[in-house]
mmCIF file of the N, C-alpha and C atoms, coordinates in Angstrom:
data_MODEL
# 
_entry.id   MODEL 
# 
loop_
_atom_site.group_PDB 
_atom_site.id 
_atom_site.type_symbol 
_atom_site.label_atom_id 
_atom_site.label_alt_id 
_atom_site.label_comp_id 
_atom_site.label_asym_id 
_atom_site.label_entity_id 
_atom_site.label_seq_id 
_atom_site.pdbx_PDB_ins_code 
_atom_site.Cartn_x 
_atom_site.Cartn_y 
_atom_site.Cartn_z 
_atom_site.occupancy 
_atom_site.B_iso_or_equiv 
_atom_site.pdbx_formal_charge 
_atom_site.auth_seq_id 
_atom_site.auth_comp_id 
_atom_site.auth_asym_id 
_atom_site.auth_atom_id 
_atom_site.pdbx_PDB_model_num 
ATOM 1   N N  . MET A 1 1  ? 69.902 48.195 20.817 1.00 0.00 ? 1  MET A N  1 
ATOM 2   C CA . MET A 1 1  ? 69.357 46.922 21.224 1.00 0.00 ? 1  MET A CA 1 
ATOM 3   C C  . MET A 1 1  ? 70.485 45.900 21.199 1.00 0.00 ? 1  MET A C  1 
ATOM 4   N N  . SER A 1 2  ? 70.546 45.063 22.212 1.00 0.00 ? 2  SER A N  1 
ATOM 5   C CA . SER A 1 2  ? 71.568 44.026 22.234 1.00 0.00 ? 2  SER A CA 1 
ATOM 6   C C  . SER A 1 2  ? 71.093 42.801 21.446 1.00 0.00 ? 2  SER A C  1 
ATOM 7   N N  . ALA A 1 3  ? 72.061 41.974 21.079 1.00 0.00 ? 3  ALA A N  1 
ATOM 8   C CA . ALA A 1 3  ? 71.758 40.764 20.311 1.00 0.00 ? 3  ALA A CA 1 
ATOM 9   C C  . ALA A 1 3  ? 72.860 39.747 20.572 1.00 0.00 ? 3  ALA A C  1 
ATOM 10  N N  . ALA A 1 4  ? 72.523 38.478 20.384 1.00 0.00 ? 4  ALA A N  1 
ATOM 11  C CA . ALA A 1 4  ? 73.494 37.400 20.520 1.00 0.00 ? 4  ALA A CA 1 
ATOM 12  C C  . ALA A 1 4  ? 73.659 36.712 19.173 1.00 0.00 ? 4  ALA A C  1 
ATOM 13  N N  . LEU A 1 5  ? 74.904 36.470 18.794 1.00 0.00 ? 5  LEU A N  1 
ATOM 14  C CA . LEU A 1 5  ? 75.212 35.727 17.579 1.00 0.00 ? 5  LEU A CA 1 
ATOM 15  C C  . LEU A 1 5  ? 75.683 34.353 18.033 1.00 0.00 ? 5  LEU A C  1 
ATOM 16  N N  . ASP A 1 6  ? 74.840 33.340 17.814 1.00 0.00 ? 6  ASP A N  1 
ATOM 17  C CA . ASP A 1 6  ? 75.093 31.980 18.307 1.00 0.00 ? 6  ASP A CA 1 
ATOM 18  C C  . ASP A 1 6  ? 75.407 31.016 17.164 1.00 0.00 ? 6  ASP A C  1 
ATOM 19  N N  . ALA A 1 7  ? 75.770 29.791 17.573 1.00 0.00 ? 7  ALA A N  1 
ATOM 20  C CA . ALA A 1 7  ? 76.036 28.684 16.652 1.00 0.00 ? 7  ALA A CA 1 
ATOM 21  C C  . ALA A 1 7  ? 77.211 28.977 15.729 1.00 0.00 ? 7  ALA A C  1 
ATOM 22  N N  . VAL A 1 8  ? 78.182 29.718 16.247 1.00 0.00 ? 8  VAL A N  1 
ATOM 23  C CA . VAL A 1 8  ? 79.380 30.038 15.476 1.00 0.00 ? 8  VAL A CA 1 
ATOM 24  C C  . VAL A 1 8  ? 80.586 29.520 16.249 1.00 0.00 ? 8  VAL A C  1 
ATOM 25  N N  . GLN A 1 9  ? 81.353 28.660 15.624 1.00 0.00 ? 9  GLN A N  1 
ATOM 26  C CA . GLN A 1 9  ? 82.556 28.103 16.248 1.00 0.00 ? 9  GLN A CA 1 
ATOM 27  C C  . GLN A 1 9  ? 83.609 29.195 16.364 1.00 0.00 ? 9  GLN A C  1 
ATOM 28  N N  . ARG A 1 10 ? 84.127 29.386 17.572 1.00 0.00 ? 10 ARG A N  1 
ATOM 29  C CA . ARG A 1 10 ? 85.193 30.354 17.817 1.00 0.00 ? 10 ARG A CA 1 
ATOM 30  C C  . ARG A 1 10 ? 86.340 29.589 18.477 1.00 0.00 ? 10 ARG A C  1 
ATOM 31  N N  . GLY A 1 11 ? 87.367 29.330 17.720 1.00 0.00 ? 11 GLY A N  1 
ATOM 32  C CA . GLY A 1 11 ? 88.471 28.523 18.242 1.00 0.00 ? 11 GLY A CA 1 
ATOM 33  C C  . GLY A 1 11 ? 88.010 27.100 18.448 1.00 0.00 ? 11 GLY A C  1 
ATOM 34  N N  . ASP A 1 12 ? 88.175 26.591 19.663 1.00 0.00 ? 12 ASP A N  1 
ATOM 35  C CA . ASP A 1 12 ? 87.772 25.211 19.933 1.00 0.00 ? 12 ASP A CA 1 
ATOM 36  C C  . ASP A 1 12 ? 86.453 25.133 20.696 1.00 0.00 ? 12 ASP A C  1 
ATOM 37  N N  . SER A 1 13 ? 85.720 26.242 20.754 1.00 0.00 ? 13 SER A N  1 
ATOM 38  C CA . SER A 1 13 ? 84.428 26.236 21.446 1.00 0.00 ? 13 SER A CA 1 
ATOM 39  C C  . SER A 1 13 ? 83.392 27.040 20.667 1.00 0.00 ? 13 SER A C  1 
ATOM 40  N N  . GLU A 1 14 ? 82.166 26.893 21.102 1.00 0.00 ? 14 GLU A N  1 
ATOM 41  C CA . GLU A 1 14 ? 81.071 27.619 20.473 1.00 0.00 ? 14 GLU A CA 1 
ATOM 42  C C  . GLU A 1 14 ? 80.504 28.570 21.527 1.00 0.00 ? 14 GLU A C  1 
ATOM 43  N N  . VAL A 1 15 ? 80.964 29.816 21.492 1.00 0.00 ? 15 VAL A N  1 
ATOM 44  C CA . VAL A 1 15 ? 80.579 30.805 22.489 1.00 0.00 ? 15 VAL A CA 1 
ATOM 45  C C  . VAL A 1 15 ? 79.790 31.904 21.803 1.00 0.00 ? 15 VAL A C  1 
ATOM 46  N N  . PRO A 1 16 ? 78.588 32.231 22.312 1.00 0.00 ? 16 PRO A N  1 
ATOM 47  C CA . PRO A 1 16 ? 77.825 33.292 21.675 1.00 0.00 ? 16 PRO A CA 1 
ATOM 48  C C  . PRO A 1 16 ? 78.515 34.645 21.837 1.00 0.00 ? 16 PRO A C  1 
ATOM 49  N N  . GLU A 1 17 ? 78.396 35.459 20.819 1.00 0.00 ? 17 GLU A N  1 
ATOM 50  C CA . GLU A 1 17 ? 78.906 36.826 20.886 1.00 0.00 ? 17 GLU A CA 1 
ATOM 51  C C  . GLU A 1 17 ? 77.718 37.713 21.216 1.00 0.00 ? 17 GLU A C  1 
ATOM 52  N N  . VAL A 1 18 ? 77.782 38.401 22.339 1.00 0.00 ? 18 VAL A N  1 
ATOM 53  C CA . VAL A 1 18 ? 76.704 39.284 22.750 1.00 0.00 ? 18 VAL A CA 1 
ATOM 54  C C  . VAL A 1 18 ? 77.197 40.712 22.610 1.00 0.00 ? 18 VAL A C  1 
ATOM 55  N N  . THR A 1 19 ? 76.481 41.480 21.833 1.00 0.00 ? 19 THR A N  1 
ATOM 56  C CA . THR A 1 19 ? 76.874 42.854 21.540 1.00 0.00 ? 19 THR A CA 1 
ATOM 57  C C  . THR A 1 19 ? 75.616 43.604 21.123 1.00 0.00 ? 19 THR A C  1 
ATOM 58  N N  . ASN A 1 20 ? 75.770 44.770 20.542 1.00 0.00 ? 20 ASN A N  1 
ATOM 59  C CA . ASN A 1 20 ? 74.588 45.446 20.021 1.00 0.00 ? 20 ASN A CA 1 
ATOM 60  C C  . ASN A 1 20 ? 74.201 44.817 18.689 1.00 0.00 ? 20 ASN A C  1 
ATOM 61  N N  . LEU A 1 21 ? 73.007 45.097 18.232 1.00 0.00 ? 21 LEU A N  1 
ATOM 62  C CA . LEU A 1 21 ? 72.489 44.449 17.025 1.00 0.00 ? 21 LEU A CA 1 
ATOM 63  C C  . LEU A 1 21 ? 73.374 44.727 15.817 1.00 0.00 ? 21 LEU A C  1 
ATOM 64  N N  . ALA A 1 22 ? 73.766 45.968 15.619 1.00 0.00 ? 22 ALA A N  1 
ATOM 65  C CA . ALA A 1 22 ? 74.622 46.303 14.474 1.00 0.00 ? 22 ALA A CA 1 
ATOM 66  C C  . ALA A 1 22 ? 75.966 45.590 14.572 1.00 0.00 ? 22 ALA A C  1 
ATOM 67  N N  . GLY A 1 23 ? 76.532 45.510 15.774 1.00 0.00 ? 23 GLY A N  1 
ATOM 68  C CA . GLY A 1 23 ? 77.801 44.814 15.957 1.00 0.00 ? 23 GLY A CA 1 
ATOM 69  C C  . GLY A 1 23 ? 77.684 43.336 15.658 1.00 0.00 ? 23 GLY A C  1 
ATOM 70  N N  . ALA A 1 24 ? 76.580 42.720 16.053 1.00 0.00 ? 24 ALA A N  1 
ATOM 71  C CA . ALA A 1 24 ? 76.368 41.298 15.782 1.00 0.00 ? 24 ALA A CA 1 
ATOM 72  C C  . ALA A 1 24 ? 76.239 41.048 14.285 1.00 0.00 ? 24 ALA A C  1 
ATOM 73  N N  . VAL A 1 25 ? 75.537 41.936 13.601 1.00 0.00 ? 25 VAL A N  1 
ATOM 74  C CA . VAL A 1 25 ? 75.380 41.777 12.147 1.00 0.00 ? 25 VAL A CA 1 
ATOM 75  C C  . VAL A 1 25 ? 76.725 41.965 11.460 1.00 0.00 ? 25 VAL A C  1 
ATOM 76  N N  . ARG A 1 26 ? 77.505 42.946 11.896 1.00 0.00 ? 26 ARG A N  1 
ATOM 77  C CA . ARG A 1 26 ? 78.836 43.153 11.289 1.00 0.00 ? 26 ARG A CA 1 
ATOM 78  C C  . ARG A 1 26 ? 79.758 41.963 11.568 1.00 0.00 ? 26 ARG A C  1 
ATOM 79  N N  . ALA A 1 27 ? 79.655 41.378 12.761 1.00 0.00 ? 27 ALA A N  1 
ATOM 80  C CA . ALA A 1 27 ? 80.447 40.183 13.074 1.00 0.00 ? 27 ALA A CA 1 
ATOM 81  C C  . ALA A 1 27 ? 80.037 39.043 12.145 1.00 0.00 ? 27 ALA A C  1 
ATOM 82  N N  . TRP A 1 28 ? 78.744 38.914 11.864 1.00 0.00 ? 28 TRP A N  1 
ATOM 83  C CA . TRP A 1 28 ? 78.251 37.880 10.955 1.00 0.00 ? 28 TRP A CA 1 
ATOM 84  C C  . TRP A 1 28 ? 78.815 38.106 9.552  1.00 0.00 ? 28 TRP A C  1 
ATOM 85  N N  . LEU A 1 29 ? 78.855 39.372 9.103  1.00 0.00 ? 29 LEU A N  1 
ATOM 86  C CA . LEU A 1 29 ? 79.386 39.676 7.767  1.00 0.00 ? 29 LEU A CA 1 
ATOM 87  C C  . LEU A 1 29 ? 80.848 39.259 7.633  1.00 0.00 ? 29 LEU A C  1 
ATOM 88  N N  . ALA A 1 30 ? 81.591 39.270 8.732  1.00 0.00 ? 30 ALA A N  1 
ATOM 89  C CA . ALA A 1 30 ? 83.014 38.927 8.702  1.00 0.00 ? 30 ALA A CA 1 
ATOM 90  C C  . ALA A 1 30 ? 83.262 37.418 8.662  1.00 0.00 ? 30 ALA A C  1 
ATOM 91  N N  . LEU A 1 31 ? 82.216 36.622 8.888  1.00 0.00 ? 31 LEU A N  1 
ATOM 92  C CA . LEU A 1 31 ? 82.361 35.167 8.870  1.00 0.00 ? 31 LEU A CA 1 
ATOM 93  C C  . LEU A 1 31 ? 82.453 34.638 7.447  1.00 0.00 ? 31 LEU A C  1 
ATOM 94  N N  . ASP A 1 32 ? 83.067 33.462 7.281  1.00 0.00 ? 32 ASP A N  1 
ATOM 95  C CA . ASP A 1 32 ? 83.040 32.836 5.965  1.00 0.00 ? 32 ASP A CA 1 
ATOM 96  C C  . ASP A 1 32 ? 81.631 32.289 5.710  1.00 0.00 ? 32 ASP A C  1 
ATOM 97  N N  . ASN A 1 33 ? 81.343 31.979 4.475  1.00 0.00 ? 33 ASN A N  1 
ATOM 98  C CA . ASN A 1 33 ? 79.983 31.590 4.073  1.00 0.00 ? 33 ASN A CA 1 
ATOM 99  C C  . ASN A 1 33 ? 79.441 30.402 4.856  1.00 0.00 ? 33 ASN A C  1 
ATOM 100 N N  . GLY A 1 34 ? 80.279 29.413 5.121  1.00 0.00 ? 34 GLY A N  1 
ATOM 101 C CA . GLY A 1 34 ? 79.827 28.244 5.866  1.00 0.00 ? 34 GLY A CA 1 
ATOM 102 C C  . GLY A 1 34 ? 79.373 28.594 7.270  1.00 0.00 ? 34 GLY A C  1 
ATOM 103 N N  . LEU A 1 35 ? 80.153 29.430 7.954  1.00 0.00 ? 35 LEU A N  1 
ATOM 104 C CA . LEU A 1 35 ? 79.771 29.854 9.301  1.00 0.00 ? 35 LEU A CA 1 
ATOM 105 C C  . LEU A 1 35 ? 78.556 30.773 9.277  1.00 0.00 ? 35 LEU A C  1 
ATOM 106 N N  . GLN A 1 36 ? 78.453 31.614 8.241  1.00 0.00 ? 36 GLN A N  1 
ATOM 107 C CA . GLN A 1 36 ? 77.261 32.463 8.108  1.00 0.00 ? 36 GLN A CA 1 
ATOM 108 C C  . GLN A 1 36 ? 76.007 31.599 8.037  1.00 0.00 ? 36 GLN A C  1 
ATOM 109 N N  . ASN A 1 37 ? 76.085 30.523 7.276  1.00 0.00 ? 37 ASN A N  1 
ATOM 110 C CA . ASN A 1 37 ? 74.910 29.658 7.099  1.00 0.00 ? 37 ASN A CA 1 
ATOM 111 C C  . ASN A 1 37 ? 74.476 28.974 8.388  1.00 0.00 ? 37 ASN A C  1 
ATOM 112 N N  . GLU A 1 38 ? 75.397 28.754 9.319  1.00 0.00 ? 38 GLU A N  1 
ATOM 113 C CA . GLU A 1 38 ? 75.093 28.074 10.577 1.00 0.00 ? 38 GLU A CA 1 
ATOM 114 C C  . GLU A 1 38 ? 74.698 29.029 11.696 1.00 0.00 ? 38 GLU A C  1 
ATOM 115 N N  . ALA A 1 39 ? 74.980 30.308 11.543 1.00 0.00 ? 39 ALA A N  1 
ATOM 116 C CA . ALA A 1 39 ? 74.781 31.281 12.609 1.00 0.00 ? 39 ALA A CA 1 
ATOM 117 C C  . ALA A 1 39 ? 73.304 31.540 12.894 1.00 0.00 ? 39 ALA A C  1 
ATOM 118 N N  . VAL A 1 40 ? 73.049 31.891 14.147 1.00 0.00 ? 40 VAL A N  1 
ATOM 119 C CA . VAL A 1 40 ? 71.713 32.297 14.591 1.00 0.00 ? 40 VAL A CA 1 
ATOM 120 C C  . VAL A 1 40 ? 71.875 33.613 15.332 1.00 0.00 ? 40 VAL A C  1 
ATOM 121 N N  . LEU A 1 41 ? 71.140 34.629 14.910 1.00 0.00 ? 41 LEU A N  1 
ATOM 122 C CA . LEU A 1 41 ? 71.185 35.927 15.554 1.00 0.00 ? 41 LEU A CA 1 
ATOM 123 C C  . LEU A 1 41 ? 69.859 36.151 16.277 1.00 0.00 ? 41 LEU A C  1 
ATOM 124 N N  . THR A 1 42 ? 69.951 36.418 17.576 1.00 0.00 ? 42 THR A N  1 
ATOM 125 C CA . THR A 1 42 ? 68.752 36.619 18.395 1.00 0.00 ? 42 THR A CA 1 
ATOM 126 C C  . THR A 1 42 ? 68.816 37.996 19.042 1.00 0.00 ? 42 THR A C  1 
ATOM 127 N N  . PRO A 1 43 ? 67.995 38.937 18.574 1.00 0.00 ? 43 PRO A N  1 
ATOM 128 C CA . PRO A 1 43 ? 67.956 40.252 19.220 1.00 0.00 ? 43 PRO A CA 1 
ATOM 129 C C  . PRO A 1 43 ? 67.217 40.169 20.565 1.00 0.00 ? 43 PRO A C  1 
ATOM 130 N N  . GLU A 1 44 ? 67.437 41.154 21.420 1.00 0.00 ? 44 GLU A N  1 
ATOM 131 C CA . GLU A 1 44 ? 66.809 41.124 22.752 1.00 0.00 ? 44 GLU A CA 1 
ATOM 132 C C  . GLU A 1 44 ? 65.289 41.220 22.664 1.00 0.00 ? 44 GLU A C  1 
ATOM 133 N N  . ARG A 1 45 ? 64.784 41.797 21.590 1.00 0.00 ? 45 ARG A N  1 
ATOM 134 C CA . ARG A 1 45 ? 63.336 41.816 21.351 1.00 0.00 ? 45 ARG A CA 1 
ATOM 135 C C  . ARG A 1 45 ? 63.116 41.676 19.850 1.00 0.00 ? 45 ARG A C  1 
ATOM 136 N N  . PRO A 1 46 ? 61.936 41.243 19.426 1.00 0.00 ? 46 PRO A N  1 
ATOM 137 C CA . PRO A 1 46 ? 61.687 41.040 17.996 1.00 0.00 ? 46 PRO A CA 1 
ATOM 138 C C  . PRO A 1 46 ? 61.922 42.313 17.172 1.00 0.00 ? 46 PRO A C  1 
ATOM 139 N N  . VAL A 1 47 ? 62.397 42.110 15.960 1.00 0.00 ? 47 VAL A N  1 
ATOM 140 C CA . VAL A 1 47 ? 62.645 43.196 15.020 1.00 0.00 ? 47 VAL A CA 1 
ATOM 141 C C  . VAL A 1 47 ? 61.495 43.231 14.022 1.00 0.00 ? 47 VAL A C  1 
ATOM 142 N N  . ASP A 1 48 ? 60.950 44.410 13.767 1.00 0.00 ? 48 ASP A N  1 
ATOM 143 C CA . ASP A 1 48 ? 59.845 44.562 12.821 1.00 0.00 ? 48 ASP A CA 1 
ATOM 144 C C  . ASP A 1 48 ? 60.409 44.720 11.407 1.00 0.00 ? 48 ASP A C  1 
ATOM 145 N N  . LEU A 1 49 ? 60.168 43.727 10.558 1.00 0.00 ? 49 LEU A N  1 
ATOM 146 C CA . LEU A 1 49 ? 60.578 43.769 9.150  1.00 0.00 ? 49 LEU A CA 1 
ATOM 147 C C  . LEU A 1 49 ? 59.346 43.614 8.286  1.00 0.00 ? 49 LEU A C  1 
ATOM 148 N N  . ASP A 1 50 ? 59.054 44.637 7.518  1.00 0.00 ? 50 ASP A N  1 
ATOM 149 C CA . ASP A 1 50 ? 57.899 44.605 6.618  1.00 0.00 ? 50 ASP A CA 1 
ATOM 150 C C  . ASP A 1 50 ? 56.615 44.242 7.359  1.00 0.00 ? 50 ASP A C  1 
ATOM 151 N N  . GLY A 1 51 ? 56.441 44.797 8.562  1.00 0.00 ? 51 GLY A N  1 
ATOM 152 C CA . GLY A 1 51 ? 55.225 44.571 9.326  1.00 0.00 ? 51 GLY A CA 1 
ATOM 153 C C  . GLY A 1 51 ? 55.165 43.255 10.076 1.00 0.00 ? 51 GLY A C  1 
ATOM 154 N N  . GLU A 1 52 ? 56.243 42.489 10.038 1.00 0.00 ? 52 GLU A N  1 
ATOM 155 C CA . GLU A 1 52 ? 56.281 41.201 10.730 1.00 0.00 ? 52 GLU A CA 1 
ATOM 156 C C  . GLU A 1 52 ? 57.348 41.243 11.819 1.00 0.00 ? 52 GLU A C  1 
ATOM 157 N N  . ALA A 1 53 ? 56.987 40.819 13.027 1.00 0.00 ? 53 ALA A N  1 
ATOM 158 C CA . ALA A 1 53 ? 57.946 40.770 14.128 1.00 0.00 ? 53 ALA A CA 1 
ATOM 159 C C  . ALA A 1 53 ? 58.766 39.485 14.018 1.00 0.00 ? 53 ALA A C  1 
ATOM 160 N N  . VAL A 1 54 ? 60.075 39.630 13.893 1.00 0.00 ? 54 VAL A N  1 
ATOM 161 C CA . VAL A 1 54 ? 60.978 38.483 13.749 1.00 0.00 ? 54 VAL A CA 1 
ATOM 162 C C  . VAL A 1 54 ? 61.824 38.380 15.016 1.00 0.00 ? 54 VAL A C  1 
ATOM 163 N N  . ALA A 1 55 ? 61.720 37.240 15.716 1.00 0.00 ? 55 ALA A N  1 
ATOM 164 C CA . ALA A 1 55 ? 62.409 37.049 16.991 1.00 0.00 ? 55 ALA A CA 1 
ATOM 165 C C  . ALA A 1 55 ? 63.830 36.510 16.838 1.00 0.00 ? 55 ALA A C  1 
ATOM 166 N N  . ALA A 1 56 ? 64.132 35.849 15.724 1.00 0.00 ? 56 ALA A N  1 
ATOM 167 C CA . ALA A 1 56 ? 65.476 35.294 15.496 1.00 0.00 ? 56 ALA A CA 1 
ATOM 168 C C  . ALA A 1 56 ? 65.709 35.182 13.999 1.00 0.00 ? 56 ALA A C  1 
ATOM 169 N N  . PHE A 1 57 ? 66.959 35.297 13.617 1.00 0.00 ? 57 PHE A N  1 
ATOM 170 C CA . PHE A 1 57 ? 67.371 35.196 12.218 1.00 0.00 ? 57 PHE A CA 1 
ATOM 171 C C  . PHE A 1 57 ? 68.381 34.068 12.112 1.00 0.00 ? 57 PHE A C  1 
ATOM 172 N N  . GLU A 1 58 ? 68.217 33.209 11.131 1.00 0.00 ? 58 GLU A N  1 
ATOM 173 C CA . GLU A 1 58 ? 69.125 32.080 10.952 1.00 0.00 ? 58 GLU A CA 1 
ATOM 174 C C  . GLU A 1 58 ? 69.805 32.154 9.594  1.00 0.00 ? 58 GLU A C  1 
ATOM 175 N N  . GLY A 1 59 ? 71.094 31.837 9.595  1.00 0.00 ? 59 GLY A N  1 
ATOM 176 C CA . GLY A 1 59 ? 71.843 31.747 8.351  1.00 0.00 ? 59 GLY A CA 1 
ATOM 177 C C  . GLY A 1 59 ? 71.759 33.001 7.512  1.00 0.00 ? 59 GLY A C  1 
ATOM 178 N N  . GLN A 1 60 ? 71.466 32.826 6.235  1.00 0.00 ? 60 GLN A N  1 
ATOM 179 C CA . GLN A 1 60 ? 71.458 33.935 5.290  1.00 0.00 ? 60 GLN A CA 1 
ATOM 180 C C  . GLN A 1 60 ? 70.312 34.926 5.524  1.00 0.00 ? 60 GLN A C  1 
ATOM 181 N N  . ALA A 1 61 ? 69.355 34.584 6.377  1.00 0.00 ? 61 ALA A N  1 
ATOM 182 C CA . ALA A 1 61 ? 68.291 35.545 6.728  1.00 0.00 ? 61 ALA A CA 1 
ATOM 183 C C  . ALA A 1 61 ? 68.879 36.761 7.451  1.00 0.00 ? 61 ALA A C  1 
ATOM 184 N N  . ILE A 1 62 ? 70.055 36.607 8.048  1.00 0.00 ? 62 ILE A N  1 
ATOM 185 C CA . ILE A 1 62 ? 70.722 37.721 8.732  1.00 0.00 ? 62 ILE A CA 1 
ATOM 186 C C  . ILE A 1 62 ? 71.095 38.802 7.716  1.00 0.00 ? 62 ILE A C  1 
ATOM 187 N N  . ARG A 1 63 ? 71.257 38.417 6.467  1.00 0.00 ? 63 ARG A N  1 
ATOM 188 C CA . ARG A 1 63 ? 71.592 39.393 5.422  1.00 0.00 ? 63 ARG A CA 1 
ATOM 189 C C  . ARG A 1 63 ? 70.517 40.475 5.304  1.00 0.00 ? 63 ARG A C  1 
ATOM 190 N N  . GLN A 1 64 ? 69.264 40.153 5.631  1.00 0.00 ? 64 GLN A N  1 
ATOM 191 C CA . GLN A 1 64 ? 68.191 41.165 5.615  1.00 0.00 ? 64 GLN A CA 1 
ATOM 192 C C  . GLN A 1 64 ? 68.572 42.326 6.525  1.00 0.00 ? 64 GLN A C  1 
ATOM 193 N N  . LEU A 1 65 ? 69.119 42.031 7.682  1.00 0.00 ? 65 LEU A N  1 
ATOM 194 C CA . LEU A 1 65 ? 69.535 43.078 8.605  1.00 0.00 ? 65 LEU A CA 1 
ATOM 195 C C  . LEU A 1 65 ? 70.787 43.787 8.094  1.00 0.00 ? 65 LEU A C  1 
ATOM 196 N N  . ALA A 1 66 ? 71.706 43.013 7.528  1.00 0.00 ? 66 ALA A N  1 
ATOM 197 C CA . ALA A 1 66 ? 72.936 43.605 7.002  1.00 0.00 ? 66 ALA A CA 1 
ATOM 198 C C  . ALA A 1 66 ? 72.625 44.635 5.914  1.00 0.00 ? 66 ALA A C  1 
ATOM 199 N N  . ASP A 1 67 ? 71.627 44.348 5.106  1.00 0.00 ? 67 ASP A N  1 
ATOM 200 C CA . ASP A 1 67 ? 71.252 45.270 4.028  1.00 0.00 ? 67 ASP A CA 1 
ATOM 201 C C  . ASP A 1 67 ? 70.682 46.578 4.559  1.00 0.00 ? 67 ASP A C  1 
ATOM 202 N N  . LEU A 1 68 ? 70.236 46.594 5.803  1.00 0.00 ? 68 LEU A N  1 
ATOM 203 C CA . LEU A 1 68 ? 69.669 47.794 6.411  1.00 0.00 ? 68 LEU A CA 1 
ATOM 204 C C  . LEU A 1 68 ? 70.704 48.655 7.125  1.00 0.00 ? 68 LEU A C  1 
ATOM 205 N N  . LEU A 1 69 ? 71.926 48.117 7.328  1.00 0.00 ? 69 LEU A N  1 
ATOM 206 C CA . LEU A 1 69 ? 72.970 48.879 8.016  1.00 0.00 ? 69 LEU A CA 1 
ATOM 207 C C  . LEU A 1 69 ? 73.485 50.022 7.156  1.00 0.00 ? 69 LEU A C  1 
ATOM 208 N N  . PRO A 1 70 ? 73.745 51.158 7.768  1.00 0.00 ? 70 PRO A N  1 
ATOM 209 C CA . PRO A 1 70 ? 74.403 52.240 7.004  1.00 0.00 ? 70 PRO A CA 1 
ATOM 210 C C  . PRO A 1 70 ? 75.837 51.833 6.679  1.00 0.00 ? 70 PRO A C  1 
ATOM 211 N N  . GLU A 1 71 ? 76.338 52.326 5.589  1.00 0.00 ? 71 GLU A N  1 
ATOM 212 C CA . GLU A 1 71 ? 77.703 51.959 5.170  1.00 0.00 ? 71 GLU A CA 1 
ATOM 213 C C  . GLU A 1 71 ? 78.750 52.733 5.890  1.00 0.00 ? 71 GLU A C  1 
# 
């Protein structure tokens, strides 16, 4: 599934990173804490977490997805 990682300053502009969901989460993990808190991750379709469909993840909520990634 593809996903966009938005609201992250890259150089002198704010350009969304569009990649697969795992790649977007790994890119978020590589950010410093301040940028992590500002980031918004939007998958192409809602993700089912604990029976709830989540359409977007903001800031530290992205860590929920990071915790599900294989090491």
